[in-house]
Short mmCIF file of C-alpha atoms and ligand atoms in Angstrom, two decimals:
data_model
loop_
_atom_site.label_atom_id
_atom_site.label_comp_id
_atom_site.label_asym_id
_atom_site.label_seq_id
_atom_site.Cartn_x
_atom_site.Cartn_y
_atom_site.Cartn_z
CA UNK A 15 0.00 0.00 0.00
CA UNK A 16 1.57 3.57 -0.82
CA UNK A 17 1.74 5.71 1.43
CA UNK A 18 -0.48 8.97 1.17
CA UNK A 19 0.73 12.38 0.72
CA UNK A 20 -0.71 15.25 1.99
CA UNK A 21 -0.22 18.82 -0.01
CA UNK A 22 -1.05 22.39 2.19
CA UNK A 23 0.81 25.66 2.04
CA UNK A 24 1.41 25.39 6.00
CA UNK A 25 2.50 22.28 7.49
CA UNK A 26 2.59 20.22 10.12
CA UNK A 27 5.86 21.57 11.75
CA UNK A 28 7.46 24.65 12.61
CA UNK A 29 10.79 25.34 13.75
CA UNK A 30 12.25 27.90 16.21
CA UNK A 31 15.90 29.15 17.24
CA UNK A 32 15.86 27.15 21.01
CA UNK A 33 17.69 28.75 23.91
CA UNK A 34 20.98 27.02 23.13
CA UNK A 35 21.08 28.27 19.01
CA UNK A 36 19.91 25.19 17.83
CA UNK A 37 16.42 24.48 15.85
CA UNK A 38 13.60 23.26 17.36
CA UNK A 39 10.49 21.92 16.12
CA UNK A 40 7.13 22.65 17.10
CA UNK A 41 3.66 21.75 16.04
CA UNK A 42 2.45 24.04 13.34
CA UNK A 43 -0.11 26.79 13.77
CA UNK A 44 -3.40 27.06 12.12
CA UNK A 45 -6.46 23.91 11.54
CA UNK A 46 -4.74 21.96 9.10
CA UNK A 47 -2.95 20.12 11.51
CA UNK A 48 -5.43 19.50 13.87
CA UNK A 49 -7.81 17.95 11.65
CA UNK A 50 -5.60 16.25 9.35
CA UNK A 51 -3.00 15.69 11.56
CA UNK A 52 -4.41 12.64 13.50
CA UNK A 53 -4.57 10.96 10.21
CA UNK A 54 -2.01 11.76 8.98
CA UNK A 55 0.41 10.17 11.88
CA UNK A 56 -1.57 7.08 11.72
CA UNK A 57 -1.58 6.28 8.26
CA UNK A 58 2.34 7.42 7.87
CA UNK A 59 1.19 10.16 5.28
CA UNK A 60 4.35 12.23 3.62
CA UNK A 61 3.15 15.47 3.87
CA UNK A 62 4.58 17.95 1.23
CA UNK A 63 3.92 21.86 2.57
CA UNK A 64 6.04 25.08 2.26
CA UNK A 65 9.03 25.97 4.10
CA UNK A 66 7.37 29.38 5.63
CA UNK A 67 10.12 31.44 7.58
CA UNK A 68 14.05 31.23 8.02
CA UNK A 69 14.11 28.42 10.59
CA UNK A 70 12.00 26.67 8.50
CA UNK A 71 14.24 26.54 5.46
CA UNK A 72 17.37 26.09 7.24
CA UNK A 73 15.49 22.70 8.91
CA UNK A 74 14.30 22.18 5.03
CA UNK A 75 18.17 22.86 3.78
CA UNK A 76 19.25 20.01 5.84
CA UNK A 77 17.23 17.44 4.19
CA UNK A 78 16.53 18.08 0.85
CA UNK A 79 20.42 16.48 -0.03
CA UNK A 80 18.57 13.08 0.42
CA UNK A 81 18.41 12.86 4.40
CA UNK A 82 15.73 10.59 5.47
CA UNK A 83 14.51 10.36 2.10
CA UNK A 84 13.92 14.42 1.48
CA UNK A 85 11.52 14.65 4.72
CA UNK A 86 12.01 15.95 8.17
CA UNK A 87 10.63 13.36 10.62
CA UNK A 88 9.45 14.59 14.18
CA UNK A 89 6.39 14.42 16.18
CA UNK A 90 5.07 11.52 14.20
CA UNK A 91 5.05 13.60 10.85
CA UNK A 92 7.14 13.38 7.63
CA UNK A 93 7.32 17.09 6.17
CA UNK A 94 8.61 16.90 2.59
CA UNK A 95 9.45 20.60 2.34
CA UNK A 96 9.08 22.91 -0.37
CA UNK A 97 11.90 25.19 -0.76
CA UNK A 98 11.09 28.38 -3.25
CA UNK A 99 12.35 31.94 -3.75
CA UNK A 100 11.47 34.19 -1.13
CA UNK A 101 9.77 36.96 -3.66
CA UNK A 102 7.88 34.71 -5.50
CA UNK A 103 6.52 32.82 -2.49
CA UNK A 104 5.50 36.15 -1.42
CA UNK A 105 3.51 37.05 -4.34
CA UNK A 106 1.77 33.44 -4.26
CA UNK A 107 0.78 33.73 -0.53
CA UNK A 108 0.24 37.18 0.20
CA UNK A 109 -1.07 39.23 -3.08
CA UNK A 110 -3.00 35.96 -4.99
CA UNK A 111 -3.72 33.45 -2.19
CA UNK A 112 -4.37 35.74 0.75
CA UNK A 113 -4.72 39.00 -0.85
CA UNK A 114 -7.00 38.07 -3.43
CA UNK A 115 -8.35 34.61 -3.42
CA UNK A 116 -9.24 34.52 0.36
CA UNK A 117 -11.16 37.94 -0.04
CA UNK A 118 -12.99 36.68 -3.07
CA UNK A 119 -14.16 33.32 -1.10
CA UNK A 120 -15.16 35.25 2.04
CA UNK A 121 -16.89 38.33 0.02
CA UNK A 122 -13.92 40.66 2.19
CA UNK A 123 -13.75 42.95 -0.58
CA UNK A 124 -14.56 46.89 -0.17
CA UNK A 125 -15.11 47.49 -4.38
CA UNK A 126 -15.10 50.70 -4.64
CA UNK A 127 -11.48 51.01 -3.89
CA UNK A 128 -10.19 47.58 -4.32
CA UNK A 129 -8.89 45.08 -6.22
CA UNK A 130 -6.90 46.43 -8.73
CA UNK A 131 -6.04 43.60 -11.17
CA UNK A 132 -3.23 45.34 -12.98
CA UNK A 133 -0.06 44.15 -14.90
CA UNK A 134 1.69 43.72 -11.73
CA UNK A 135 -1.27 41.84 -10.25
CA UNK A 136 -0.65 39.82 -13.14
CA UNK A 137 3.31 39.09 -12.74
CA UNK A 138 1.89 37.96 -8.92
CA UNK A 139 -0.39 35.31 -10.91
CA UNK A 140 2.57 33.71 -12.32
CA UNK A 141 4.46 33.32 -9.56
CA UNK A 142 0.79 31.36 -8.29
CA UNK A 143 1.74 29.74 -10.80
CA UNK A 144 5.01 28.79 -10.47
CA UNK A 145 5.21 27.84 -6.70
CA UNK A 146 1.26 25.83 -7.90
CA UNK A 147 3.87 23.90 -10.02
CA UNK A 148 6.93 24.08 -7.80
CA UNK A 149 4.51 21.59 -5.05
CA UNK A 150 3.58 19.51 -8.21
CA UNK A 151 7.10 18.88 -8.54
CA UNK A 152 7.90 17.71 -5.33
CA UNK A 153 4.48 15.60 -5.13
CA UNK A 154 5.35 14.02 -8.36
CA UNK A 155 8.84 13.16 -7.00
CA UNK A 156 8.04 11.54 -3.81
CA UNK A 157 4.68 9.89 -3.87
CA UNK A 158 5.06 5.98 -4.62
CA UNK A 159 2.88 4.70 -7.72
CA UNK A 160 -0.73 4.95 -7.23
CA UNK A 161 -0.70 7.08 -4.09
CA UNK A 162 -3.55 9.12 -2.60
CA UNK A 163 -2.69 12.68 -2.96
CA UNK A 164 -5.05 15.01 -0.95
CA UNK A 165 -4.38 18.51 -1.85
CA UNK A 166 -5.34 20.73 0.80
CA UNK A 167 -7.24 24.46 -0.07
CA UNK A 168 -6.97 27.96 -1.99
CA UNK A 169 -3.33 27.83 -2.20
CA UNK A 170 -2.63 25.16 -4.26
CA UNK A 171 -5.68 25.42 -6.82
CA UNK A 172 -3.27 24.34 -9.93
CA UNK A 173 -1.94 21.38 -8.54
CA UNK A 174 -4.63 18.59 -9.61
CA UNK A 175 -4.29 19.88 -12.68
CA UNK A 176 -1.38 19.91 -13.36
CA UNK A 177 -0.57 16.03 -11.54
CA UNK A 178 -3.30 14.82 -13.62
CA UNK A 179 -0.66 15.43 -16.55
CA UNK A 180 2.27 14.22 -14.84
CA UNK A 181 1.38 11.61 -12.64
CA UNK A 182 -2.09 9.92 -14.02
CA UNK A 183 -1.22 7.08 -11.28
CA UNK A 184 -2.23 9.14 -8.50
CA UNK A 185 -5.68 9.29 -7.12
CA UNK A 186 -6.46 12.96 -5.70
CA UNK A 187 -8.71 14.81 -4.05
CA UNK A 188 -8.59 18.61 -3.35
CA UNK A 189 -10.36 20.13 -0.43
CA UNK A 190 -11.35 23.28 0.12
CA UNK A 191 -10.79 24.80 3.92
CA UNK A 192 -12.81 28.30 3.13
CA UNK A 193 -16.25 29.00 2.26
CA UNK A 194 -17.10 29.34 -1.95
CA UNK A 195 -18.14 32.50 -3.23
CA UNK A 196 -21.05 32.99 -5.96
CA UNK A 197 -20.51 33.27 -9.49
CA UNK A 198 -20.67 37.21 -9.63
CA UNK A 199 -18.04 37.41 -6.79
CA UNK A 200 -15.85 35.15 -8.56
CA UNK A 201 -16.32 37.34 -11.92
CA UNK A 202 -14.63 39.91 -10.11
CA UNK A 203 -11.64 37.68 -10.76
CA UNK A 204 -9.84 38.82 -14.20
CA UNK A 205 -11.61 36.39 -16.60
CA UNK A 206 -8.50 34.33 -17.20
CA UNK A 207 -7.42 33.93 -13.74
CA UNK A 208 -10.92 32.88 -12.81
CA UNK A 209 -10.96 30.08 -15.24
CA UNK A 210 -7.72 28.90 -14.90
CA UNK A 211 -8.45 28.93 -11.31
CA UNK A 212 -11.38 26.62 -11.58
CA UNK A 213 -10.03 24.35 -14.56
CA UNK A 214 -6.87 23.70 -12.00
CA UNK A 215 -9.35 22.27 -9.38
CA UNK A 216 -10.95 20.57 -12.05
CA UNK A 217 -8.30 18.55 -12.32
CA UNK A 218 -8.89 16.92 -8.86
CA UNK A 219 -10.11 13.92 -9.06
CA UNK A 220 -12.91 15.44 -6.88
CA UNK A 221 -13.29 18.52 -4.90
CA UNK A 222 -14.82 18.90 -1.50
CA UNK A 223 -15.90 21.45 1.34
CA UNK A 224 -17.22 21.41 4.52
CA UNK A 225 -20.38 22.99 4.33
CA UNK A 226 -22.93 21.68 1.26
CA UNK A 227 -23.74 25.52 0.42
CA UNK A 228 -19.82 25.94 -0.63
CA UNK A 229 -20.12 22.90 -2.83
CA UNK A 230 -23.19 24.05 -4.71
CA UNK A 231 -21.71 27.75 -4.88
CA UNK A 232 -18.35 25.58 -6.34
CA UNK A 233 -20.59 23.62 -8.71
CA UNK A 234 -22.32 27.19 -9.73
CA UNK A 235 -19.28 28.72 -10.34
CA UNK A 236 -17.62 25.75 -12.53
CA UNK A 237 -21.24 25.83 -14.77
CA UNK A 238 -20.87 29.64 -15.09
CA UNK A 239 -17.05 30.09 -16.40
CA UNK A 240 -16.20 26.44 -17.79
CA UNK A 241 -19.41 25.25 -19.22
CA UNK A 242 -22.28 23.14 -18.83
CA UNK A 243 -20.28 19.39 -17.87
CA UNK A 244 -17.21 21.41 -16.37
CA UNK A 245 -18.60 20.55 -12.24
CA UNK A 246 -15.97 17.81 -10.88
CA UNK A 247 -17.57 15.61 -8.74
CA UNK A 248 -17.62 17.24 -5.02
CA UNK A 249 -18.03 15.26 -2.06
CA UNK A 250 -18.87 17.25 1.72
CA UNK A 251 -17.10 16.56 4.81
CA UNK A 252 -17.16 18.46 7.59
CA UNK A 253 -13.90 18.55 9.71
CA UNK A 254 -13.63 18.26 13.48
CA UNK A 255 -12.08 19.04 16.04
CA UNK A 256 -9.73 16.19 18.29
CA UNK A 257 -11.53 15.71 21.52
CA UNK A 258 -9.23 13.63 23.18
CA UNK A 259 -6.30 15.92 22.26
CA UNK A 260 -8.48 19.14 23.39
CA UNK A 261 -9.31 17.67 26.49
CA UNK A 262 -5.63 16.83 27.41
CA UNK A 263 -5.24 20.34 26.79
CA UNK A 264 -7.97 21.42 28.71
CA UNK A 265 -7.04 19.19 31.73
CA UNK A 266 -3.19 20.31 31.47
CA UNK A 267 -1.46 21.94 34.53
CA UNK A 268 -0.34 24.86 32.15
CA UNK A 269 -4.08 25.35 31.40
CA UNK A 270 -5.26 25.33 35.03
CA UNK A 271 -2.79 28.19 35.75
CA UNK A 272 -3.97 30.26 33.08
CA UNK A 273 -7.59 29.78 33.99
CA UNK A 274 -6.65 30.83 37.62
CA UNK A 275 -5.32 33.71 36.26
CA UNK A 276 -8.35 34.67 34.15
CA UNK A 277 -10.52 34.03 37.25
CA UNK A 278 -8.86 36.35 39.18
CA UNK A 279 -9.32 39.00 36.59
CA UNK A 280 -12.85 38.05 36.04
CA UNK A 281 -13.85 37.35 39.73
CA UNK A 282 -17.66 36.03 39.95
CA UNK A 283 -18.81 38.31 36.71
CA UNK A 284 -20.18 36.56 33.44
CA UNK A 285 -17.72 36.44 30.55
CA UNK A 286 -18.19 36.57 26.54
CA UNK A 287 -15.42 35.18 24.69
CA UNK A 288 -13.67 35.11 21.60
CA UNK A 289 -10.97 33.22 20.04
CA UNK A 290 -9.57 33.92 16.43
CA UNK A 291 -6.97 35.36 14.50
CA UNK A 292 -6.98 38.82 14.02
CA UNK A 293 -8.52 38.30 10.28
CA UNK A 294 -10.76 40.44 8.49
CA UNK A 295 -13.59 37.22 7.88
CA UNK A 296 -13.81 36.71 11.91
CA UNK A 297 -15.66 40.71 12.87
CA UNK A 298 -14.06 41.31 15.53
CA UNK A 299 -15.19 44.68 14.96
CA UNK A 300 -18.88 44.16 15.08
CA UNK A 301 -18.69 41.89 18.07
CA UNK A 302 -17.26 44.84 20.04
CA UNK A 303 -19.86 47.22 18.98
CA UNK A 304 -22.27 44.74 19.48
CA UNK A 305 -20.87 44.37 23.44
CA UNK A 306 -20.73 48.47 23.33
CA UNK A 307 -24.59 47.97 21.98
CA UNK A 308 -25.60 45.69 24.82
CA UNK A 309 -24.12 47.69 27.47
CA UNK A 310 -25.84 50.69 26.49
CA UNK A 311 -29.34 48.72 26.49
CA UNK A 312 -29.06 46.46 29.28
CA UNK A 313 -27.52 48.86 32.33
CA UNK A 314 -28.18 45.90 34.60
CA UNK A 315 -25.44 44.48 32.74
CA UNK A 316 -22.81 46.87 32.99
CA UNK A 317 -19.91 45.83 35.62
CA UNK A 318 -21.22 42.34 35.47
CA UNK A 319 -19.93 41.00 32.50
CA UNK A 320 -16.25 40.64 30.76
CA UNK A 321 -15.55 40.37 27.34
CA UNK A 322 -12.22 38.39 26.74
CA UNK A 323 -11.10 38.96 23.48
CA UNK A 324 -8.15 36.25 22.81
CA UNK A 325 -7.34 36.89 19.19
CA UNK A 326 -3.51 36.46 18.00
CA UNK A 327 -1.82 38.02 15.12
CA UNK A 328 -1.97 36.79 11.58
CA UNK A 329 -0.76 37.31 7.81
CA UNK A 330 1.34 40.35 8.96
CA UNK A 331 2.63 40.66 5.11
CA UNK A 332 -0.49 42.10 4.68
CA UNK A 333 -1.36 45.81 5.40
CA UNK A 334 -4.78 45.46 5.54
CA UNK A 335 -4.40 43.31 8.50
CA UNK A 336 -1.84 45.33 9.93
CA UNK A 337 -4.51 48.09 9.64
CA UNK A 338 -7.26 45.68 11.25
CA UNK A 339 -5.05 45.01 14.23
CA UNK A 340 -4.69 48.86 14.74
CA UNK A 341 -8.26 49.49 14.76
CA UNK A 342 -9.14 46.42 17.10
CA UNK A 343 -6.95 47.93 19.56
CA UNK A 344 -7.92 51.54 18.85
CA UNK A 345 -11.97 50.29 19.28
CA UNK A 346 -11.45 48.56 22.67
CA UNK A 347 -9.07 51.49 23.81
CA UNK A 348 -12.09 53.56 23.16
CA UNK A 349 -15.14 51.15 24.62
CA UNK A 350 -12.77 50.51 27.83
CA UNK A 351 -12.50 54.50 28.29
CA UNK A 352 -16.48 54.68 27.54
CA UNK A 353 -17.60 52.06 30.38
CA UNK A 354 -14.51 51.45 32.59
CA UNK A 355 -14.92 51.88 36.32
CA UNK A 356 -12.12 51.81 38.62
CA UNK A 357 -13.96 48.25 40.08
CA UNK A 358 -14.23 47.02 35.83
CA UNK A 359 -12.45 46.84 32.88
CA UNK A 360 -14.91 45.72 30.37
CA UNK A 361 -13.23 44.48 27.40
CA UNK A 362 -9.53 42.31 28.23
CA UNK A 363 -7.70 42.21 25.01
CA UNK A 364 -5.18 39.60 24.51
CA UNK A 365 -3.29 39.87 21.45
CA UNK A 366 -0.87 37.06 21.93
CA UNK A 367 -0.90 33.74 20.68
CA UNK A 368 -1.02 31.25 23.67
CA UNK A 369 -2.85 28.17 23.48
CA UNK A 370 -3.09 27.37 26.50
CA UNK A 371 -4.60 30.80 27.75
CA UNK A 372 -7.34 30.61 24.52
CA UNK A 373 -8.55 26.58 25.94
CA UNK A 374 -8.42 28.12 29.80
CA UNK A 375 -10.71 30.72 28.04
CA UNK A 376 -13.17 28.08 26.26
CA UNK A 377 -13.36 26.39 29.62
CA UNK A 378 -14.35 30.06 31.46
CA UNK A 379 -17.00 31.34 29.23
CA UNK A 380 -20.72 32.32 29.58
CA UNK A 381 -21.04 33.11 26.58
CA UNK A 382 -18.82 32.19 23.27
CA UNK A 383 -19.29 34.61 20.44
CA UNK A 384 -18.33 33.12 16.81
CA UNK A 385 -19.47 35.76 14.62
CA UNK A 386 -17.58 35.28 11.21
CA UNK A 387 -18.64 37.67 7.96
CA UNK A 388 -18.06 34.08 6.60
CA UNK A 389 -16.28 31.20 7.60
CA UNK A 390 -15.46 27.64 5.69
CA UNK A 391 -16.07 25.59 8.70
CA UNK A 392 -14.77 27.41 12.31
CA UNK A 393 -12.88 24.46 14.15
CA UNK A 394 -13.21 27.53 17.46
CA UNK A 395 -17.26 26.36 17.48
CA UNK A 396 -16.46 23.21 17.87
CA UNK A 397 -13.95 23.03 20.76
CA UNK A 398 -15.48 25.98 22.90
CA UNK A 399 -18.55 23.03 23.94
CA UNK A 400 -16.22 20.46 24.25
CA UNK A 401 -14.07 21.97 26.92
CA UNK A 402 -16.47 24.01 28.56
CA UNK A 403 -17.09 24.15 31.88
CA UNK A 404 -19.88 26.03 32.42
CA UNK A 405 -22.44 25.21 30.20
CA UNK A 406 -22.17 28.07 28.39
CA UNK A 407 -24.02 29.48 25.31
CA UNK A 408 -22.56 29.84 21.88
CA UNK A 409 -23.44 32.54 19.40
CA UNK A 410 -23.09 31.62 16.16
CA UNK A 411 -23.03 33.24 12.96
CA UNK A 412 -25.26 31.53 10.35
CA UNK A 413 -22.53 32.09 7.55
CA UNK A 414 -19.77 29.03 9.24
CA UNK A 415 -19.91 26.19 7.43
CA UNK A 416 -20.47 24.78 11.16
CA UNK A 417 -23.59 26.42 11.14
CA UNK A 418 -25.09 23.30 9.66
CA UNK A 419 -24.45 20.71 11.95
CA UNK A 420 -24.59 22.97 15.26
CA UNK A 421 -27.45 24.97 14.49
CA UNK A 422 -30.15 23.12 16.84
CA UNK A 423 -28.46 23.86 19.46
CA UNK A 424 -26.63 27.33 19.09
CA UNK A 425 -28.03 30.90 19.03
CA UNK A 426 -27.75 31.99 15.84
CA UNK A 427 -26.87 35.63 14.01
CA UNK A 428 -26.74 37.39 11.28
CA UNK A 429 -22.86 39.22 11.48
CA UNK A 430 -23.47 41.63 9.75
CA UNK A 431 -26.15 42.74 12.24
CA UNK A 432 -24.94 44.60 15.19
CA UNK A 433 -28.29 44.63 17.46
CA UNK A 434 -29.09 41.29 16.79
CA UNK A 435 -25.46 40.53 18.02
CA UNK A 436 -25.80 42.18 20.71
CA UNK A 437 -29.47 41.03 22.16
CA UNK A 438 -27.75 37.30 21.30
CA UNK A 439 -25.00 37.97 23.67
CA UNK A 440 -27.55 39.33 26.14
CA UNK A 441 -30.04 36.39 26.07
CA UNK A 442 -27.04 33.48 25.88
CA UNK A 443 -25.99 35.86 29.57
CA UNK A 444 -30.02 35.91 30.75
CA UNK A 445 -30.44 32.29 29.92
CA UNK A 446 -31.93 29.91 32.69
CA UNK A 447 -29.83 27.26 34.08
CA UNK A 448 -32.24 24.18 32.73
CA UNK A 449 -32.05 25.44 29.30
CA UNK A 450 -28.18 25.98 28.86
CA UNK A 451 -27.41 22.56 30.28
CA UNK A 452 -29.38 21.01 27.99
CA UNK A 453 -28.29 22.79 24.61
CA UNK A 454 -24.96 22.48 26.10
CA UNK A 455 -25.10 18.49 26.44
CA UNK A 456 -27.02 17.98 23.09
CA UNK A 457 -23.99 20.23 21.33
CA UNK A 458 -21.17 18.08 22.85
CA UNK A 459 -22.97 14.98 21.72
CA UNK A 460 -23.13 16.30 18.01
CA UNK A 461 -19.28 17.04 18.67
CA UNK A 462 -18.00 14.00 20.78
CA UNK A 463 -19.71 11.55 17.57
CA UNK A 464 -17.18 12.69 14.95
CA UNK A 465 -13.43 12.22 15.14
CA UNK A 466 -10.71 13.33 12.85
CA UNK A 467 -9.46 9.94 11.61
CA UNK A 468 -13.29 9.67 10.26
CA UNK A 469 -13.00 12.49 8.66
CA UNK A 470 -9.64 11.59 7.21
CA UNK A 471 -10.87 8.28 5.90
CA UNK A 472 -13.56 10.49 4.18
CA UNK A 473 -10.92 12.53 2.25
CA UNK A 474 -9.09 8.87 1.39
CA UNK A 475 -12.31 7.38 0.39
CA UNK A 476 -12.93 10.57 -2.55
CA UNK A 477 -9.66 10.10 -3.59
CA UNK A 478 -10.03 6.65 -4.07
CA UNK A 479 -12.99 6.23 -5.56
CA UNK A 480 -12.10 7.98 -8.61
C1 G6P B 23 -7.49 29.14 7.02
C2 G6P B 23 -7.00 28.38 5.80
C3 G6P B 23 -5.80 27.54 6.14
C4 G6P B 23 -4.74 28.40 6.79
C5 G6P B 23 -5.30 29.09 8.04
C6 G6P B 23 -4.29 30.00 8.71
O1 G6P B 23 -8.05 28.27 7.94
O2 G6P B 23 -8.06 27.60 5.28
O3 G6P B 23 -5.27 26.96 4.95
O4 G6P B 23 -3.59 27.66 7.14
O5 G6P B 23 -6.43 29.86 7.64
O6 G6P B 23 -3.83 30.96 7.80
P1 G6P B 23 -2.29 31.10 7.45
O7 G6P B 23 -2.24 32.09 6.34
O8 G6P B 23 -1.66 31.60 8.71
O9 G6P B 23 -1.77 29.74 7.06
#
C-alpha cells in the first residue's frame, strides 16, 4: 500500500531558534494540523507543505540532499518541504492566495477602492503559478505509484491539474478549507485567472468542502465560467475538532494556571469570549460594537460581565491586516475609556498567541461569540462546547460552514447585524440554568460523535474512488 501524501501551504511543523542556538520543532499553527493531523500520523502520510520562515528553510536545507529520504521526521510527521524563492513565495501567498483569493471566497472585498487587477497583479499570478507547479514537482517526485494525494485548499488550486498530466497514477482529491463565493463574486476575478483557477481544481479527481452551500456555490461557479459538464464531482465533509487531544489540553497543569489567572481578573462576573486570529472574515469589529450595543441597552449588565477577546496576530505581510489590528486595539481602547470603572475593565484584550490561555478561556465562558462575515467551517465552534465548563451558550453566525451541523443547538446571528449581536450575547448571559445545560449536552454529543481519523478516511475514500 503507498503511502499517502498530503499537499497544504502550511504544514505540520514549525521550527524555532531554542535557547541554546539550535532548531527546534514545534507543532504548526493554524487547523490543518489538527484535523488532518491525527490521520495523517496514523496512516504514515508524507506530507509535502512550504518551508514558511528562516528556521524553517534552514530545517528544510538540511534534508533536501537526500536525508531521510527528502523529509524531516518529528512528532510523528514526515514534512517533505518545499523550498522556493522568497519573492515569488511572497507574491503566491500574500497578493493571490491571501490578498485576493481569500477575499474573493469570504466576500472581504470593499469594491469601490479595491482590487486592482493590474499588470503587476498579473506578474503575482505567475508566480501562483510557479510555486502551484513548484509543489507539483515535489508531489510528483516523492509519492510511490498509485498514491492518494489530498491537496489541501486555496493555495494550491493548480496542482490537480497539473498532476493529472504528470502523474495519471495518482488518485487525488482537493479540499477546500474556506467557504465558496457565488458566481458574480468570482467574476470579479480577471476572466482568465478565474478560469484557470477553476479548470486547475478541475483537475482533482474530486473537490470537496465542509459545508454543502460551498459545494453548490463551487458547482455554480464551474457551470458559469467552464461550461455546462465542467462541475468535478464534489463530495462534503465536515472537519472536526480532536476531543481527546483538546481535552488533554484542557485538563493540562499549564491550562489550570492560566484559567486561575483569568478568574482572578474576572472574579464572579459573566464572561463573553472570543478566540480567532486577528482576520478580516472573523468581525471582531462588530462583536465589540455589538458588546458596546448591549451595554448601552441592558444597564443591569454593565460591571457584570467581561468580554475576553483572545485573538492572536496573523498574515502580517499584509497591510490590511496590519490596519485591522490597529483598529481592534484603537476600538477597545475607546469602549474601555467609555464604560470602565475603577472596580471594571470591560473588554480584556489579549493579542498574543497562547494556546493554552485561549482553551483556559473556552473552559471560562458564559457566553462564546463566533461571529464570522463568513467562515469555511470554524474548528473555534467546535472546541469551545467540548471543553467548557460552564455550560455556556454559543453565538453563532449563520454564515460558518459549522452552522449546519450545530445549528439546533446554538443561538444563531446574522454578522453583519450589530443589534441582533448584541441582544444574542444578552439572552445566551439571561439564559436559565435548565435550558443551557441542555443545549450544552445535546452540542457536545453532536461534537464527541465525529473524530478526525473519520473524517480523514472520508478525504481517502474521494480520492479513491475515482
Ligand atoms: C485558514 C485556511 C488555512 C490556513 C489558516 C491560517 O483556515 O483555510 O489553509 O492555514 O487559515 O492561515 P495562514 O495564512 O496563517 O496559514
Amino acid at each position: 500500500m503507498p503511502s499517502p501524501v498530503v499537499v497544504s501551504n502550511r504544514g505540520p511543523l514549525g521550527f524555532a531558534r531554542g535557547a541554546d542556538g539550535s532548531l527546534v520543532a514545534r507543532r504548526g499553527a493554524g487547523g490543518l494540523v489538527v484535523t488532518l493531523g491525527p490521520g495523517a500520523q496514523r496512516d504514515g502520510a508524507v506530507w509535502v507543505a512550504a518551508a514558511l520562515d528562516d528556521s524553517d528553510r534552514e530545517a528544510a536545507r538540511g534534508v533536501t540532499n537526500g536525508a531521510h529520504g527528502g523529509a524531516v521526521v518529528e512528532d510523528g510527521f514526515r514534512w517533505r518541504p518545499v523550498l522556493v524563492d522568497r519573492g515569488q513565495y511572497q507574491a503566491y501567498y500574500d497578493v493571490v492566495a491571501n490578498g485576493a483569493l481569500w477575499y474573493c471566497l469570504h466576500g472581504l472585498w470593499d469594491l469601490s477602492r479595491r482590487p486592482r487587477f493590474d499588470r503587476w497583479w498579473r506578474d503575482a499570478w505567475k508566480s501562483y503559478r510557479a510555486v502551484n507547479a513548484a509543489f507539483a514537482d515535489a508531489v510528483a517526485d516523492t509519492a510511490e505509484p498509485g498514491a492518494t494525494v489530498l491537496l489541501q485548499d486555496y493555495h494550491l488550486a493548480l496542482v490537480g491539474r497539473m498532476l493529472a498530466g504528470r502523474r495519471p497514477d495518482l488518485r487525488t482529491s482537493l479540499f477546500v478549507h474556506t467557504s465558496w463565493c457565488g458566481p458574480s463574486e468570482l467574476a470579479v476575478l480577471p476572466d482568465e485567472a478565474a478560469s484557470e483557477l477553476l479548470d486547475g481544481m478541475t483537475g482533482a479527481g474530486a473537490v470537496g468542502f465542509h459545508s454543502a452551500r460551498w459545494a453548490s456555490a463551487f458547482s455554480d461557479c464551474c457551470r458559469a465560467v467552464l461550461g455546462s459538464d465542467a462541475a468535478p464531482p464534489t463530495f462534503v465533509a465536515p472537519a472536526v475538532a480532536d476531543v481527546g487531544d483538546l481535552r488533554a489540553t484542557a485538563a493540562s497543569a499549564a491550562c489550570q494556571r492560566e484559567l486561575d489567572e483569568l478568574e482572578r481578573l474576572v472574579g464572579d462576573r459573566q464572561l463573553i469570549v472570543r478566540v480567532d486570529r486577528i482576520e478580516l472574515s472573523k468581525n471582531i469589529l462588530r462583536g465589540f460594537w455589538a458588546f458596546d450595543e448591549m451595554l448601552e441597552t441592558r444597564p443591569d449588565l454593565r460591571g457584570k460581565v467581561v468580554f475576553g477577546a483572545f485573538v492572536y496576530p496573523s498574515r502580517q505581510g499584509l497591510s490590511d491586516y496590519l490596519a485591522y489590528g490597529q483598529e481592534v486595539r484603537t476600538v477597545v481602547d475607546l469602549l474601555n475609556s467609555k464604560w470602565s470603572t475603577d472596580a471594571w475593565t470591560p473588554i480584556v484584550l489579549d493579542p498574543d498567541d497562547r494556546y493554552h490561555r485561549s482553551v483556559a478561556a473556552l473552559r471560562r465562558y458564559d457566553v462564546l461569540l463566533v461571529n464570522p462575515v463568513r467562515d469555511g467551517l470554524n474548528l473555534v465552534a467546535q472546541e469551545g462546547p467540548l471543553v467548557n465548563d460552564r455550560h455556556g451558550t454559543v453565538v453563532l453566525s449563520r454564515q460558518a460552514g459549522a452552522w449546519d451541523a450545530l445549528e439546533p443547538h446554538v443561538l444563531g446571528v446574522n454578522p453583519f447585524d450589530v443589534s441582533a449581536t448584541a441582544e444574542a450575547m444578552a439572552a445566551g448571559l439571561d439564559r436559565p440554568r435548565a435550558l443551557r445545560v441542555g443545549a450544552a449536552e445535546r452540542l457536545v454529543k453532536v461534537l464527541e460523535d465525529s473524530s478526525p481519523l473519520r473524517w480523514w478516511d472520508q478525504l481517502r475514500d474521494a480520492a479513491e474512488r475515482r
